[in-house]
mmCIF file with all atom_site columns, C-alpha atoms and ligand atoms in Angstrom:
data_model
loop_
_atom_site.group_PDB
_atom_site.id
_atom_site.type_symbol
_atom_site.label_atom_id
_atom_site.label_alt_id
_atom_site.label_comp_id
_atom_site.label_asym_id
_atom_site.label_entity_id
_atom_site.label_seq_id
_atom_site.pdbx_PDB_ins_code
_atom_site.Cartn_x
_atom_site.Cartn_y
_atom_site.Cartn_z
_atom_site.occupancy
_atom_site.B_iso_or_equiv
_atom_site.pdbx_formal_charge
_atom_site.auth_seq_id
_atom_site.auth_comp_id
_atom_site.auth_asym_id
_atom_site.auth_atom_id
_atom_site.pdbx_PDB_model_num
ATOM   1   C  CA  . UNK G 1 1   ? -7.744 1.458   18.008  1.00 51.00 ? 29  UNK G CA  1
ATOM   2   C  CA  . UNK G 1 2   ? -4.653 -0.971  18.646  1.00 54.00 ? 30  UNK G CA  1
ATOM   3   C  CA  . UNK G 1 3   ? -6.511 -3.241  20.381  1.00 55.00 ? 31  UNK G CA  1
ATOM   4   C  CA  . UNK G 1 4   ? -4.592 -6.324  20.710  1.00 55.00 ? 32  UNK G CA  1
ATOM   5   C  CA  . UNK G 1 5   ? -6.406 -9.219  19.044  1.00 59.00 ? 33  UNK G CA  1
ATOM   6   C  CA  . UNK G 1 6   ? -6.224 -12.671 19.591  1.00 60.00 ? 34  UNK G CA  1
ATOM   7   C  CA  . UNK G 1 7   ? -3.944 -13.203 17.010  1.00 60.00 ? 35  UNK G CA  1
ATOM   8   C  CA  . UNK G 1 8   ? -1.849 -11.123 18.181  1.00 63.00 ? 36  UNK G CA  1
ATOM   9   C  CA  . UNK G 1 9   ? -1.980 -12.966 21.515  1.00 59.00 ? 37  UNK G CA  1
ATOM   10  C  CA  . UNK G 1 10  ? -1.094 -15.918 19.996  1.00 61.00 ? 38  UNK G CA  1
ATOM   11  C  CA  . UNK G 1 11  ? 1.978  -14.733 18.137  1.00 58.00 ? 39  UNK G CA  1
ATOM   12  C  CA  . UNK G 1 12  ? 3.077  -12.998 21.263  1.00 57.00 ? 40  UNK G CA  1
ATOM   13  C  CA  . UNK G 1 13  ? 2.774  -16.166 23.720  1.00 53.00 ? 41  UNK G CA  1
ATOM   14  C  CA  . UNK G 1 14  ? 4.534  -18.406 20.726  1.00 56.00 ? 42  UNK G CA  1
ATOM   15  C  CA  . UNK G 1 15  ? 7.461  -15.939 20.288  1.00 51.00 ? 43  UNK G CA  1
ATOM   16  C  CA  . UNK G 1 16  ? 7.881  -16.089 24.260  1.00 50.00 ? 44  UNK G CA  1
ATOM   17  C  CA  . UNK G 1 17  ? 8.085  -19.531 24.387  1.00 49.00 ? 45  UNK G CA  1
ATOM   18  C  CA  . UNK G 1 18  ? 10.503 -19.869 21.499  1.00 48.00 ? 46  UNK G CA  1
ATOM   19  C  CA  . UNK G 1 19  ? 12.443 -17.493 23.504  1.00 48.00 ? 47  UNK G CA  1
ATOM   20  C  CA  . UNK G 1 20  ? 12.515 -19.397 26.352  1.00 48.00 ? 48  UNK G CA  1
ATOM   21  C  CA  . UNK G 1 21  ? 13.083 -23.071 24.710  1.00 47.00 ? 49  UNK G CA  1
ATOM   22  C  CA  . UNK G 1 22  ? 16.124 -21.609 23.026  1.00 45.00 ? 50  UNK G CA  1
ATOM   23  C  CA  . UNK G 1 23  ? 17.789 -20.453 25.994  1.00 48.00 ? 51  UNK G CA  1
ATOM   24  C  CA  . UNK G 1 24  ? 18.002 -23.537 28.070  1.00 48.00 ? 52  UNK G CA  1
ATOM   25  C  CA  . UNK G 1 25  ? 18.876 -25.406 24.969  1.00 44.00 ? 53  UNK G CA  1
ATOM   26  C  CA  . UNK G 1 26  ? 21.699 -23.520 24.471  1.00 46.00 ? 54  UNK G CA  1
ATOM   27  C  CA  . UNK G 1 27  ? 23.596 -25.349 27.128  1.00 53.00 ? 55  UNK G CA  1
ATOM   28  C  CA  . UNK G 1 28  ? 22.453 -28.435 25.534  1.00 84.00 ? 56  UNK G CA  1
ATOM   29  C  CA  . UNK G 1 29  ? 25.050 -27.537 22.553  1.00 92.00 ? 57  UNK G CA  1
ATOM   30  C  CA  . UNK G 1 30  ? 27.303 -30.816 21.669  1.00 94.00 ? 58  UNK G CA  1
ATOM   31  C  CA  . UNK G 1 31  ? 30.158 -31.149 20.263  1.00 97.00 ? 59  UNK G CA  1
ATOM   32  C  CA  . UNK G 1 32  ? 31.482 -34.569 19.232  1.00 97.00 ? 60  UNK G CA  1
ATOM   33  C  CA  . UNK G 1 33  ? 34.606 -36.355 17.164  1.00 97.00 ? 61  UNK G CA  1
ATOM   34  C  CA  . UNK G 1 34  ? 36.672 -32.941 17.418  1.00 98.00 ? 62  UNK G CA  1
ATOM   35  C  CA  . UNK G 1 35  ? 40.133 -32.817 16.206  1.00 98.00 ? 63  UNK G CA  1
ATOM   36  C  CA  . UNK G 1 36  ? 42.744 -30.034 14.787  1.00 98.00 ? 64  UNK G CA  1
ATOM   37  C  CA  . UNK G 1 37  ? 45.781 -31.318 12.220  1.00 97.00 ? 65  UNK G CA  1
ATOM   38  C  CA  . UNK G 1 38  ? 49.078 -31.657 13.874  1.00 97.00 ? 66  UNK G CA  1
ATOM   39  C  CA  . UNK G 1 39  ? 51.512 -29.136 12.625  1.00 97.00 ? 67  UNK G CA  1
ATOM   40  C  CA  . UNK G 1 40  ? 55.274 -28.839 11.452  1.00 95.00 ? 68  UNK G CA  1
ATOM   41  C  CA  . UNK G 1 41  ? 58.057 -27.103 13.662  1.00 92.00 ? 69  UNK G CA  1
ATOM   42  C  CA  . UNK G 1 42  ? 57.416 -23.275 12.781  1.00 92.00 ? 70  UNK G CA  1
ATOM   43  C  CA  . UNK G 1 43  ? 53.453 -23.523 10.998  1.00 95.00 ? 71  UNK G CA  1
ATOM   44  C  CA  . UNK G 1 44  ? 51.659 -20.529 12.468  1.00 96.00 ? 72  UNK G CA  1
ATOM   45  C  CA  . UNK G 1 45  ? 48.435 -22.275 11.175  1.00 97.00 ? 73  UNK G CA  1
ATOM   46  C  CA  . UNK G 1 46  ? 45.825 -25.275 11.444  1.00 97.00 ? 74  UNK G CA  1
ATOM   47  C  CA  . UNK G 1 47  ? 42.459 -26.109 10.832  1.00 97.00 ? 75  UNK G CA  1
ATOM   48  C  CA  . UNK G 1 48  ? 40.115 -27.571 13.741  1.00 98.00 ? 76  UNK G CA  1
ATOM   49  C  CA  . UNK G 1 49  ? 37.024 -29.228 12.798  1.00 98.00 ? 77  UNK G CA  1
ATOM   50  C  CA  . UNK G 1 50  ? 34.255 -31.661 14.380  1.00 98.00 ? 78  UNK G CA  1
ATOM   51  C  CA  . UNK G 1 51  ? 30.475 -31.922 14.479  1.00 98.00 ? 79  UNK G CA  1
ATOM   52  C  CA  . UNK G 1 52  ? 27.979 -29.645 16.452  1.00 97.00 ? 80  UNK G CA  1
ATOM   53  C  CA  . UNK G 1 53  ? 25.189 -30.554 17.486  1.00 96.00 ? 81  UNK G CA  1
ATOM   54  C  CA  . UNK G 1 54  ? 21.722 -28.310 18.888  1.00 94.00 ? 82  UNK G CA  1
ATOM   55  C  CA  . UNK G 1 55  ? 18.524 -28.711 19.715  1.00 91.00 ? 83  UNK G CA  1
ATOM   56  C  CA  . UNK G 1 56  ? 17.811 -25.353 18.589  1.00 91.00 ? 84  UNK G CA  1
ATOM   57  C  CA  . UNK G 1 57  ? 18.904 -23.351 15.967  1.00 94.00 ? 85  UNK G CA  1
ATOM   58  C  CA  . UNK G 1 58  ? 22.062 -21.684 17.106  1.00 95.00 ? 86  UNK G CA  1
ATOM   59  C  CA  . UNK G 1 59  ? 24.982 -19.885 15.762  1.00 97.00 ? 87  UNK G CA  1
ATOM   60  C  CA  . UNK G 1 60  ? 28.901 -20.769 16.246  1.00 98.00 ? 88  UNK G CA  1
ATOM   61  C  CA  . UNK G 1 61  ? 29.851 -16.708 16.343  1.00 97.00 ? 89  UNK G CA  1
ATOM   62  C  CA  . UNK G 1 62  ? 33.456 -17.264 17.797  1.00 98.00 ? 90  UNK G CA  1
ATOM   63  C  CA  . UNK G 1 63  ? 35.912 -19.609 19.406  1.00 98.00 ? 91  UNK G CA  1
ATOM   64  C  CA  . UNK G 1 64  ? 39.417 -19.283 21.221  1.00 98.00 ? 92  UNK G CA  1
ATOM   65  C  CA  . UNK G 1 65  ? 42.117 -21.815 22.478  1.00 98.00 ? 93  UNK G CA  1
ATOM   66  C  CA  . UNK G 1 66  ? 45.148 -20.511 24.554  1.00 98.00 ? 94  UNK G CA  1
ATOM   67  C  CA  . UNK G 1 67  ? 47.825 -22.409 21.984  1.00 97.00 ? 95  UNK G CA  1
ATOM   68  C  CA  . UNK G 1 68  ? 46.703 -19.755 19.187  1.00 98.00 ? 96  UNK G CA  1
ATOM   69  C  CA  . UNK G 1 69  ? 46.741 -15.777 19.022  1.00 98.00 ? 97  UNK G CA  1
ATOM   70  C  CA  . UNK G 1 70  ? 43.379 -15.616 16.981  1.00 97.00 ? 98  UNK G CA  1
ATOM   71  C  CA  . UNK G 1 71  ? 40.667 -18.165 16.022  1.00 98.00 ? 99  UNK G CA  1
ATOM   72  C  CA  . UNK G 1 72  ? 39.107 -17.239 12.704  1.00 98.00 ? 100 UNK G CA  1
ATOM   73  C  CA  . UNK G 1 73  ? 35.638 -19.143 11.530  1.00 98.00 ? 101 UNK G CA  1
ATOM   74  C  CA  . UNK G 1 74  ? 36.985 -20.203 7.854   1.00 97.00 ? 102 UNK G CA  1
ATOM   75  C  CA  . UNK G 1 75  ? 34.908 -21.592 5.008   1.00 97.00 ? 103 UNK G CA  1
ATOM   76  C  CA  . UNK G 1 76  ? 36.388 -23.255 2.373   1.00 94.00 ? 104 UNK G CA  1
ATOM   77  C  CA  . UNK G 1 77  ? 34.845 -23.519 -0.821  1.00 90.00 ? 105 UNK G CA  1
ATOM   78  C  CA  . UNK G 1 78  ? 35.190 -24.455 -4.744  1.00 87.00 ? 106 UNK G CA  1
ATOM   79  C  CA  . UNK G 1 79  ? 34.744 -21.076 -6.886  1.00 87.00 ? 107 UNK G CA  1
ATOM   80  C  CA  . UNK G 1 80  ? 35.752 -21.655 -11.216 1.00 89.00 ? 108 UNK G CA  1
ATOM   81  C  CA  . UNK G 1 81  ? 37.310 -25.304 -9.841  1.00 89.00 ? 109 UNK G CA  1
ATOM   82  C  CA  . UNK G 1 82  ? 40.407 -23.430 -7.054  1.00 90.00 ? 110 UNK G CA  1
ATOM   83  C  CA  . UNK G 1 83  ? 39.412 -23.937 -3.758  1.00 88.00 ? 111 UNK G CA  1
ATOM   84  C  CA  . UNK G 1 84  ? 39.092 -21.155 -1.776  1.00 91.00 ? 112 UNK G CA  1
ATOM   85  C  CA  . UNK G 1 85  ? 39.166 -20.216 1.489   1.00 92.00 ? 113 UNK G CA  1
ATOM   86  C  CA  . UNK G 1 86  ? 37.751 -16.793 3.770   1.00 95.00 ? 114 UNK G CA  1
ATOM   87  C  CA  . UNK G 1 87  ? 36.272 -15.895 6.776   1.00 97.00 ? 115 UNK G CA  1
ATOM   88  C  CA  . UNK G 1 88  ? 32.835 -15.544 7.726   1.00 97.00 ? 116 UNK G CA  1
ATOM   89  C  CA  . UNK G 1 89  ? 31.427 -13.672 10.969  1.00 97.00 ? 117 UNK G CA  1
ATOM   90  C  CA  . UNK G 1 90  ? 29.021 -16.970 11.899  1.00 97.00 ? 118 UNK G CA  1
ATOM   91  C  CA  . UNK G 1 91  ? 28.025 -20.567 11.186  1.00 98.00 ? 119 UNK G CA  1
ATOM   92  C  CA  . UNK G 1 92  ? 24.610 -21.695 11.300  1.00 97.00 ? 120 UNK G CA  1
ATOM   93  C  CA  . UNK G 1 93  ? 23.678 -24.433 13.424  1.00 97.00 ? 121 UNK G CA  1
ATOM   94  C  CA  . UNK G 1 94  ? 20.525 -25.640 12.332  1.00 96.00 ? 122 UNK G CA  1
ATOM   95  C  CA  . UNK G 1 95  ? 18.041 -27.392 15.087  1.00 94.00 ? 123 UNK G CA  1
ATOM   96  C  CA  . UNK G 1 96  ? 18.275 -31.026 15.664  1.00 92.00 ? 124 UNK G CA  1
ATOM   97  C  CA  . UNK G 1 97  ? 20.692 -31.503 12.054  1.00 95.00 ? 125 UNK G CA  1
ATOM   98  C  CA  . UNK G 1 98  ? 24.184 -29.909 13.101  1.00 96.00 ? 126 UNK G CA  1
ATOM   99  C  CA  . UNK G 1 99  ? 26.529 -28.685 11.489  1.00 98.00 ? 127 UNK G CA  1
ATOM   100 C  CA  . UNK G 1 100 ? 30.002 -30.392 10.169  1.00 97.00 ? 128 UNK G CA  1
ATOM   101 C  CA  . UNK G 1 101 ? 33.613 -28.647 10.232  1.00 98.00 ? 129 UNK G CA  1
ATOM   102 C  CA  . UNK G 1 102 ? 35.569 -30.919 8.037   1.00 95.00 ? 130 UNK G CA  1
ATOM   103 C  CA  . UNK G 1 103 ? 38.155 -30.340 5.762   1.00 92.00 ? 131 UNK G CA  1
ATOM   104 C  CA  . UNK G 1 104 ? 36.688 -29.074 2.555   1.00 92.00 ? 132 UNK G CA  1
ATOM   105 C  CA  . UNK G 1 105 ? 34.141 -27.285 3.980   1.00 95.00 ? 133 UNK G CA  1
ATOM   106 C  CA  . UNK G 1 106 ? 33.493 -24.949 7.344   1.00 97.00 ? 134 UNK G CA  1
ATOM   107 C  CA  . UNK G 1 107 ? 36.562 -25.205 9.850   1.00 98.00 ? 135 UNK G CA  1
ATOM   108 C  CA  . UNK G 1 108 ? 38.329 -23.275 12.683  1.00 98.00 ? 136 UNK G CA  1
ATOM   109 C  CA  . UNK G 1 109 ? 41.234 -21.604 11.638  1.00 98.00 ? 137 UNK G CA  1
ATOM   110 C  CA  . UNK G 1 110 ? 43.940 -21.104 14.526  1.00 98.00 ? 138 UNK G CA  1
ATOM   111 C  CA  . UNK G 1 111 ? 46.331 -18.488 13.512  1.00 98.00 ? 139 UNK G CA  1
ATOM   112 C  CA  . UNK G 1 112 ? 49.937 -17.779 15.094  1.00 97.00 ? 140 UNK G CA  1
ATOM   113 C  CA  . UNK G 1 113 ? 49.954 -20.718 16.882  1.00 98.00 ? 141 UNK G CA  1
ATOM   114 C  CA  . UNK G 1 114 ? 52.027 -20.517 20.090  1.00 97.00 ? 142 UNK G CA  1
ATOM   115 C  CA  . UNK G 1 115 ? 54.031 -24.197 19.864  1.00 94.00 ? 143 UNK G CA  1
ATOM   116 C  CA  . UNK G 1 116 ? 54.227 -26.922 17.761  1.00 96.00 ? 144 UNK G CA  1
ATOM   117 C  CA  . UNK G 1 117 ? 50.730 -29.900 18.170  1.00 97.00 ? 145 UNK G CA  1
ATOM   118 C  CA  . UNK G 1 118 ? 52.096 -33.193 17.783  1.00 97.00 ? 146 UNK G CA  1
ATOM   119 C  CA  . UNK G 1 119 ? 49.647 -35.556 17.303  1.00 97.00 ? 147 UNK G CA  1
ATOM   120 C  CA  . UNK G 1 120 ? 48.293 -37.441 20.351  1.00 97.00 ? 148 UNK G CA  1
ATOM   121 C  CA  . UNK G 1 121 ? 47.942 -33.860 22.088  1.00 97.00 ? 149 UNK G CA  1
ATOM   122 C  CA  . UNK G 1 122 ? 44.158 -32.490 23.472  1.00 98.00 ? 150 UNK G CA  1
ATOM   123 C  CA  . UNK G 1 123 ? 43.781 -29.123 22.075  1.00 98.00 ? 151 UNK G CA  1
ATOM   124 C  CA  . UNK G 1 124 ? 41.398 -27.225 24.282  1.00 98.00 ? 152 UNK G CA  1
ATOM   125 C  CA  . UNK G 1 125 ? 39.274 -25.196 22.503  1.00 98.00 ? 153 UNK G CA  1
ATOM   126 C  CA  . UNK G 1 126 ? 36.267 -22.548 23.709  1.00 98.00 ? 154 UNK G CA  1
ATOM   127 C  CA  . UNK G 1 127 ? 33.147 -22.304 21.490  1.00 97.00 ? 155 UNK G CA  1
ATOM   128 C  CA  . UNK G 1 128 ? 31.043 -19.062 21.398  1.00 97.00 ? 156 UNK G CA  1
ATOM   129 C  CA  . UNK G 1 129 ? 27.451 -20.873 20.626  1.00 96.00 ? 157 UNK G CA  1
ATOM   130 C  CA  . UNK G 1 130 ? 24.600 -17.703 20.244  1.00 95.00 ? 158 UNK G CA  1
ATOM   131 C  CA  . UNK G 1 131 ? 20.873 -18.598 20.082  1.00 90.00 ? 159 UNK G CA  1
ATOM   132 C  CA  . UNK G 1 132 ? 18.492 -16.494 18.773  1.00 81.00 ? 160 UNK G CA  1
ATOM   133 C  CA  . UNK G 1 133 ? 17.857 -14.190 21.025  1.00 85.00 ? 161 UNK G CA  1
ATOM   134 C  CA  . UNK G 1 134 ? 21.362 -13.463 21.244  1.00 87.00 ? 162 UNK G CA  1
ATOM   135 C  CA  . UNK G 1 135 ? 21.926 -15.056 24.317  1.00 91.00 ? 163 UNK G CA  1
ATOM   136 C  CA  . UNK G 1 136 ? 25.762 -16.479 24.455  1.00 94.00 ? 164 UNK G CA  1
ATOM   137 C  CA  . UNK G 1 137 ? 26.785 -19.540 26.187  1.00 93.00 ? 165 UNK G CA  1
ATOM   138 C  CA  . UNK G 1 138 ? 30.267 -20.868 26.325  1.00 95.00 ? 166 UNK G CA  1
ATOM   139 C  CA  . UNK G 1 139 ? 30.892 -24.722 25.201  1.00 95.00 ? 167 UNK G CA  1
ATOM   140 C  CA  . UNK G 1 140 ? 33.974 -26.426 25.867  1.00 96.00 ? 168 UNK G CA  1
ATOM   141 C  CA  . UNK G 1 141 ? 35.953 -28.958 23.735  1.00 97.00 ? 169 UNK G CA  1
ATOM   142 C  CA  . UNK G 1 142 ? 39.042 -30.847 23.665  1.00 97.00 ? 170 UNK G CA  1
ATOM   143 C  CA  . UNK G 1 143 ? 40.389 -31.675 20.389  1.00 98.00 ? 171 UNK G CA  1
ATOM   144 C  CA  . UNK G 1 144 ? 42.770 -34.507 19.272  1.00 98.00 ? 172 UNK G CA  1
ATOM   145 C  CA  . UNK G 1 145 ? 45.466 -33.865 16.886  1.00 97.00 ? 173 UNK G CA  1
ATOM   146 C  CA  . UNK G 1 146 ? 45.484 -35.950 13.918  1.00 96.00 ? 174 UNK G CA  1
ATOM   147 C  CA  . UNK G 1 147 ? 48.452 -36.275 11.993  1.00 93.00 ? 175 UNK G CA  1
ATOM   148 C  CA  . UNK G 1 148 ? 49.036 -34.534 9.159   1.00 82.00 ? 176 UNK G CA  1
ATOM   149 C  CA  . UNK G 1 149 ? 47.939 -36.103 6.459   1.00 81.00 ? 177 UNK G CA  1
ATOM   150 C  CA  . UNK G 1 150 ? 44.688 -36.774 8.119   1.00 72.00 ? 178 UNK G CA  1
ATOM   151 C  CA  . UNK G 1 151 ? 41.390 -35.707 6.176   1.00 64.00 ? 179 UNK G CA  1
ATOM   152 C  CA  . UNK G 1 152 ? 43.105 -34.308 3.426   1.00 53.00 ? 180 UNK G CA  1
ATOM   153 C  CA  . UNK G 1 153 ? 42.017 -31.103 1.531   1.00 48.00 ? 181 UNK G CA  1
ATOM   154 C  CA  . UNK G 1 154 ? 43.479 -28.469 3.775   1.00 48.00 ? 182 UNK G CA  1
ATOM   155 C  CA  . UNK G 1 155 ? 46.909 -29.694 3.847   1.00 45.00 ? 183 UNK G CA  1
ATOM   156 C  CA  . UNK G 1 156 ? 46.632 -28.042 0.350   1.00 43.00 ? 184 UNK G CA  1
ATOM   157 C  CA  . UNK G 1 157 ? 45.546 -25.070 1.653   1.00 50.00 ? 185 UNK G CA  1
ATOM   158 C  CA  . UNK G 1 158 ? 47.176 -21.787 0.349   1.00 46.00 ? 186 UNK G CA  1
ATOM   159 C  CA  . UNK G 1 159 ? 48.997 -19.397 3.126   1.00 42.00 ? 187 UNK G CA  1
ATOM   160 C  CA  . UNK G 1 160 ? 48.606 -15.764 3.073   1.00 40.00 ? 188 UNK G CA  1
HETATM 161 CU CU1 . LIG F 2 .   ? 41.084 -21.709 7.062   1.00 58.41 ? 2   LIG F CU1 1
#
C-alpha cells in the first residue's frame, strides 16, 4: 500500500529544488528607478513607486520607511471610468518579468507622514519581499523625490 512510486519521487525531488532555488534568489530581489512625489507643507500622504525585479516569483507583502507612520500596498485602478484606489495584502512579483509601481497602477502608499519631502531628498524605504515558501527577506531602497507634478495620475488622487 502507499508505496512511494517513482513519480512520486520525482515530484518530491522537483518541489525540493524549487524550494531551494527560491530561497537564495530571494536576496537577489532588485529594485531600480525608485522615487516617492514630493509633498506640500502639512500632506499626511504620498505615493512611492519603482520597478522590482526577481528571479523567482516573489511577493512584495509589506514595506516601512521611518518618515511615515504606516506603509499601505495601494492599487489604483479604473472601475465605470473614476479611478479608484484600495489596499491589497500583496503584489505579485512574477519571475524574471517584475513588477511596476507607477502612478496609475500598483504604488506604496505612505500615510501620516512625519515632515515635509522636498524634492532632491533620498527616502529610505524597507521592502518585505516573501518567496514561496514563505521565507521573508528584507530589501532596501532609497527613493528620490520627484516633484510634484511628476508622473501625473495620483496627484488627482482622492483623500479619505
Ligand atoms: Cu494610494
Amino acid at each position: 500500500m502507499n508505496q512511494p512510486t517513482r513519480g512520486n519521487l520525482k515530484y518530491w525531488l522537483a518541489t525540493t529544488l524549487i524550494m531551494a532555488a527560491t530561497s537564495s534568489a530571494c536576496a537577489q530581489v532588485k529594485v531600480t528607478a525608485a522615487w516617492v512625489r514630493a509633498t506640500v507643507a502639512q500632506q499626511s500622504v504620498t505615493g512611492a513607486f519603482m520597478h522590482v525585479d526577481s528571479p523567482a516569483d516573489a511577493r512584495l507583502v509589506s514595506a516601512t520607511t521611518p518618515i511615515a507612520g504606516t506603509v499601505e500596498l495601494h492599487r489604483m485602478s479604473m472601475d465605470n471610468n473614476v479611478m479608484k484606489m484600495a489596499p491589497v495584502a500583496g503584489i505579485d512579483i512574477p519571475a524574471g518579468k517584475g513588477v511596476d509601481l507607477k502612478p496609475g497602477g500598483y504604488h506604496l502608499m505612505l500615510i501620516n507622514l512625519k515632515s515635509q519631502i522636498k524634492a532632491g531628498d533620498m527616502v529610505p524605504i524597507t521592502l518585505v519581499i516573501e518567496g514561496p515558501d514563505h521565507s521573508q527577506t528584507s530589501v532596501e531602497v532609497k527613493a528620490l523625490a520627484r516633484p510634484l507634478n511628476a508622473g501625473g495620475g495620483m496627484g488627482a488622487m482622492p483623500r479619505k
